[in-house]
Amino acid sequence: MALLITHKCINCDMCEPECPNQAISMGSEIYEIDSDRCTECVGHYDKPTCQSVCPIDNTIIINPQHTETNEQLWDKFVVLHHTV
C-alpha cells in the first residue's frame, strides 16, 4: 500500500527529505505522496521513515485506494532502484 498525507499536515518539511524513493513533494496545499513511487520504505527501512519523522500523530496513513502486497512493494522497489 502507498501512504497518504492527510490534511493534518502542517508542512513542517520533515518527511520530504527523508523519503528514499523521492515519493513526497509539495502539493497545492500540503505535501503529497506519489503512490507510484511509495514502497512504504520496503527495501530501505523496517518501517516508513516519513511516519517516523512526522511530528503530528496519524498524519501519514495507509492509503486505502492503493492496496499493495509486500511482494508488490518489493517489485516496485526493484524497478525504482535496480534498473538494468
mmCIF file with all atom_site columns, C-alpha atoms in Angstrom, residues 1-83:
data_model
loop_
_atom_site.group_PDB
_atom_site.id
_atom_site.type_symbol
_atom_site.label_atom_id
_atom_site.label_alt_id
_atom_site.label_comp_id
_atom_site.label_asym_id
_atom_site.label_entity_id
_atom_site.label_seq_id
_atom_site.pdbx_PDB_ins_code
_atom_site.Cartn_x
_atom_site.Cartn_y
_atom_site.Cartn_z
_atom_site.occupancy
_atom_site.B_iso_or_equiv
_atom_site.pdbx_formal_charge
_atom_site.auth_seq_id
_atom_site.auth_comp_id
_atom_site.auth_asym_id
_atom_site.auth_atom_id
_atom_site.pdbx_PDB_model_num
ATOM 1  C CA . MET A 1 1  ? 0.000  0.000  0.000   1.00 0.00 ? 1  MET A CA 1
ATOM 2  C CA . ALA A 1 2  ? 1.144  3.504  -0.625  1.00 0.00 ? 2  ALA A CA 1
ATOM 3  C CA . LEU A 1 3  ? 0.892  6.030  2.140   1.00 0.00 ? 3  LEU A CA 1
ATOM 4  C CA . LEU A 1 4  ? -1.226 9.166  2.235   1.00 0.00 ? 4  LEU A CA 1
ATOM 5  C CA . ILE A 1 5  ? -0.589 12.515 3.923   1.00 0.00 ? 5  ILE A CA 1
ATOM 6  C CA . THR A 1 6  ? -3.791 13.852 5.483   1.00 0.00 ? 6  THR A CA 1
ATOM 7  C CA . HIS A 1 7  ? -4.904 17.442 5.960   1.00 0.00 ? 7  HIS A CA 1
ATOM 8  C CA . LYS A 1 8  ? -3.439 17.316 9.473   1.00 0.00 ? 8  LYS A CA 1
ATOM 9  C CA . CYS A 1 9  ? -0.116 18.083 7.733   1.00 0.00 ? 9  CYS A CA 1
ATOM 10 C CA . ILE A 1 10 ? 1.490  21.312 8.970   1.00 0.00 ? 10 ILE A CA 1
ATOM 11 C CA . ASN A 1 11 ? 4.050  21.485 6.122   1.00 0.00 ? 11 ASN A CA 1
ATOM 12 C CA . CYS A 1 12 ? 6.964  21.157 8.527   1.00 0.00 ? 12 CYS A CA 1
ATOM 13 C CA . ASP A 1 13 ? 9.237  19.789 5.756   1.00 0.00 ? 13 ASP A CA 1
ATOM 14 C CA . MET A 1 14 ? 10.371 16.776 7.816   1.00 0.00 ? 14 MET A CA 1
ATOM 15 C CA . CYS A 1 15 ? 9.086  13.972 5.564   1.00 0.00 ? 15 CYS A CA 1
ATOM 16 C CA . GLU A 1 16 ? 10.144 15.061 2.085   1.00 0.00 ? 16 GLU A CA 1
ATOM 17 C CA . PRO A 1 17 ? 13.942 14.865 2.510   1.00 0.00 ? 17 PRO A CA 1
ATOM 18 C CA . GLU A 1 18 ? 13.665 11.545 4.376   1.00 0.00 ? 18 GLU A CA 1
ATOM 19 C CA . CYS A 1 19 ? 11.866 9.652  1.589   1.00 0.00 ? 19 CYS A CA 1
ATOM 20 C CA . PRO A 1 20 ? 14.345 7.268  -0.072  1.00 0.00 ? 20 PRO A CA 1
ATOM 21 C CA . ASN A 1 21 ? 12.089 6.955  -3.132  1.00 0.00 ? 21 ASN A CA 1
ATOM 22 C CA . GLN A 1 22 ? 11.552 10.667 -3.738  1.00 0.00 ? 22 GLN A CA 1
ATOM 23 C CA . ALA A 1 23 ? 7.820  9.988  -3.491  1.00 0.00 ? 23 ALA A CA 1
ATOM 24 C CA . ILE A 1 24 ? 6.973  13.055 -1.386  1.00 0.00 ? 24 ILE A CA 1
ATOM 25 C CA . SER A 1 25 ? 6.593  16.532 -2.837  1.00 0.00 ? 25 SER A CA 1
ATOM 26 C CA . MET A 1 26 ? 4.735  19.720 -2.058  1.00 0.00 ? 26 MET A CA 1
ATOM 27 C CA . GLY A 1 27 ? 1.210  19.752 -3.417  1.00 0.00 ? 27 GLY A CA 1
ATOM 28 C CA . SER A 1 28 ? -1.074 22.741 -3.815  1.00 0.00 ? 28 SER A CA 1
ATOM 29 C CA . GLU A 1 29 ? -1.674 22.998 -0.047  1.00 0.00 ? 29 GLU A CA 1
ATOM 30 C CA . ILE A 1 30 ? 0.167  20.201 1.751   1.00 0.00 ? 30 ILE A CA 1
ATOM 31 C CA . TYR A 1 31 ? 2.773  17.574 0.997   1.00 0.00 ? 31 TYR A CA 1
ATOM 32 C CA . GLU A 1 32 ? 1.623  14.668 -1.163  1.00 0.00 ? 32 GLU A CA 1
ATOM 33 C CA . ILE A 1 33 ? 2.869  11.123 -1.727  1.00 0.00 ? 33 ILE A CA 1
ATOM 34 C CA . ASP A 1 34 ? 3.186  9.709  -5.238  1.00 0.00 ? 34 ASP A CA 1
ATOM 35 C CA . SER A 1 35 ? 1.683  6.227  -4.940  1.00 0.00 ? 35 SER A CA 1
ATOM 36 C CA . ASP A 1 36 ? 3.725  5.056  -7.945  1.00 0.00 ? 36 ASP A CA 1
ATOM 37 C CA . ARG A 1 37 ? 6.958  5.743  -6.026  1.00 0.00 ? 37 ARG A CA 1
ATOM 38 C CA . CYS A 1 38 ? 5.936  4.901  -2.435  1.00 0.00 ? 38 CYS A CA 1
ATOM 39 C CA . THR A 1 39 ? 7.104  1.478  -1.249  1.00 0.00 ? 39 THR A CA 1
ATOM 40 C CA . GLU A 1 40 ? 6.406  2.194  2.434   1.00 0.00 ? 40 GLU A CA 1
ATOM 41 C CA . CYS A 1 41 ? 10.214 2.119  2.669   1.00 0.00 ? 41 CYS A CA 1
ATOM 42 C CA . VAL A 1 42 ? 10.333 -1.590 1.787   1.00 0.00 ? 42 VAL A CA 1
ATOM 43 C CA . GLY A 1 43 ? 13.898 -2.224 0.695   1.00 0.00 ? 43 GLY A CA 1
ATOM 44 C CA . HIS A 1 44 ? 15.234 0.665  2.763   1.00 0.00 ? 44 HIS A CA 1
ATOM 45 C CA . TYR A 1 45 ? 13.884 0.636  6.335   1.00 0.00 ? 45 TYR A CA 1
ATOM 46 C CA . ASP A 1 46 ? 11.858 -1.565 8.666   1.00 0.00 ? 46 ASP A CA 1
ATOM 47 C CA . LYS A 1 47 ? 9.029  0.971  8.769   1.00 0.00 ? 47 LYS A CA 1
ATOM 48 C CA . PRO A 1 48 ? 8.065  4.051  6.765   1.00 0.00 ? 48 PRO A CA 1
ATOM 49 C CA . THR A 1 49 ? 10.532 6.782  7.642   1.00 0.00 ? 49 THR A CA 1
ATOM 50 C CA . CYS A 1 50 ? 8.073  9.580  6.831   1.00 0.00 ? 50 CYS A CA 1
ATOM 51 C CA . GLN A 1 51 ? 5.783  8.330  9.585   1.00 0.00 ? 51 GLN A CA 1
ATOM 52 C CA . SER A 1 52 ? 8.723  8.141  11.978  1.00 0.00 ? 52 SER A CA 1
ATOM 53 C CA . VAL A 1 53 ? 9.789  11.750 11.465  1.00 0.00 ? 53 VAL A CA 1
ATOM 54 C CA . CYS A 1 54 ? 6.323  13.329 11.272  1.00 0.00 ? 54 CYS A CA 1
ATOM 55 C CA . PRO A 1 55 ? 5.685  15.351 14.456  1.00 0.00 ? 55 PRO A CA 1
ATOM 56 C CA . ILE A 1 56 ? 1.880  15.046 14.194  1.00 0.00 ? 56 ILE A CA 1
ATOM 57 C CA . ASP A 1 57 ? 0.402  11.640 15.075  1.00 0.00 ? 57 ASP A CA 1
ATOM 58 C CA . ASN A 1 58 ? -1.657 9.874  12.405  1.00 0.00 ? 58 ASN A CA 1
ATOM 59 C CA . THR A 1 59 ? -0.927 12.453 9.709   1.00 0.00 ? 59 THR A CA 1
ATOM 60 C CA . ILE A 1 60 ? 0.653  9.926  7.338   1.00 0.00 ? 60 ILE A CA 1
ATOM 61 C CA . ILE A 1 61 ? -1.600 6.903  6.982   1.00 0.00 ? 61 ILE A CA 1
ATOM 62 C CA . ILE A 1 62 ? -2.068 3.905  4.716   1.00 0.00 ? 62 ILE A CA 1
ATOM 63 C CA . ASN A 1 63 ? -3.869 4.964  1.562   1.00 0.00 ? 63 ASN A CA 1
ATOM 64 C CA . PRO A 1 64 ? -6.914 2.687  1.226   1.00 0.00 ? 64 PRO A CA 1
ATOM 65 C CA . GLN A 1 65 ? -7.111 3.407  -2.514  1.00 0.00 ? 65 GLN A CA 1
ATOM 66 C CA . HIS A 1 66 ? -3.649 1.937  -3.195  1.00 0.00 ? 66 HIS A CA 1
ATOM 67 C CA . THR A 1 67 ? -3.574 -1.528 -1.663  1.00 0.00 ? 67 THR A CA 1
ATOM 68 C CA . GLU A 1 68 ? -0.407 -3.483 -2.415  1.00 0.00 ? 68 GLU A CA 1
ATOM 69 C CA . THR A 1 69 ? 1.082  -6.670 -1.021  1.00 0.00 ? 69 THR A CA 1
ATOM 70 C CA . ASN A 1 70 ? 4.577  -6.775 0.442   1.00 0.00 ? 70 ASN A CA 1
ATOM 71 C CA . GLU A 1 71 ? 5.680  -8.589 -2.735  1.00 0.00 ? 71 GLU A CA 1
ATOM 72 C CA . GLN A 1 72 ? 4.286  -5.792 -4.908  1.00 0.00 ? 72 GLN A CA 1
ATOM 73 C CA . LEU A 1 73 ? 6.123  -3.212 -2.776  1.00 0.00 ? 73 LEU A CA 1
ATOM 74 C CA . TRP A 1 74 ? 9.369  -5.175 -3.259  1.00 0.00 ? 74 TRP A CA 1
ATOM 75 C CA . ASP A 1 75 ? 8.755  -5.321 -7.007  1.00 0.00 ? 75 ASP A CA 1
ATOM 76 C CA . LYS A 1 76 ? 8.249  -1.549 -7.073  1.00 0.00 ? 76 LYS A CA 1
ATOM 77 C CA . PHE A 1 77 ? 11.466 -1.069 -5.065  1.00 0.00 ? 77 PHE A CA 1
ATOM 78 C CA . VAL A 1 78 ? 13.392 -3.161 -7.605  1.00 0.00 ? 78 VAL A CA 1
ATOM 79 C CA . VAL A 1 79 ? 12.014 -1.165 -10.532 1.00 0.00 ? 79 VAL A CA 1
ATOM 80 C CA . LEU A 1 80 ? 12.811 2.156  -8.834  1.00 0.00 ? 80 LEU A CA 1
ATOM 81 C CA . HIS A 1 81 ? 16.321 1.321  -7.689  1.00 0.00 ? 81 HIS A CA 1
ATOM 82 C CA . HIS A 1 82 ? 17.755 -1.559 -9.714  1.00 0.00 ? 82 HIS A CA 1
ATOM 83 C CA . THR A 1 83 ? 17.309 -0.706 -13.348 1.00 0.00 ? 83 THR A CA 1
#
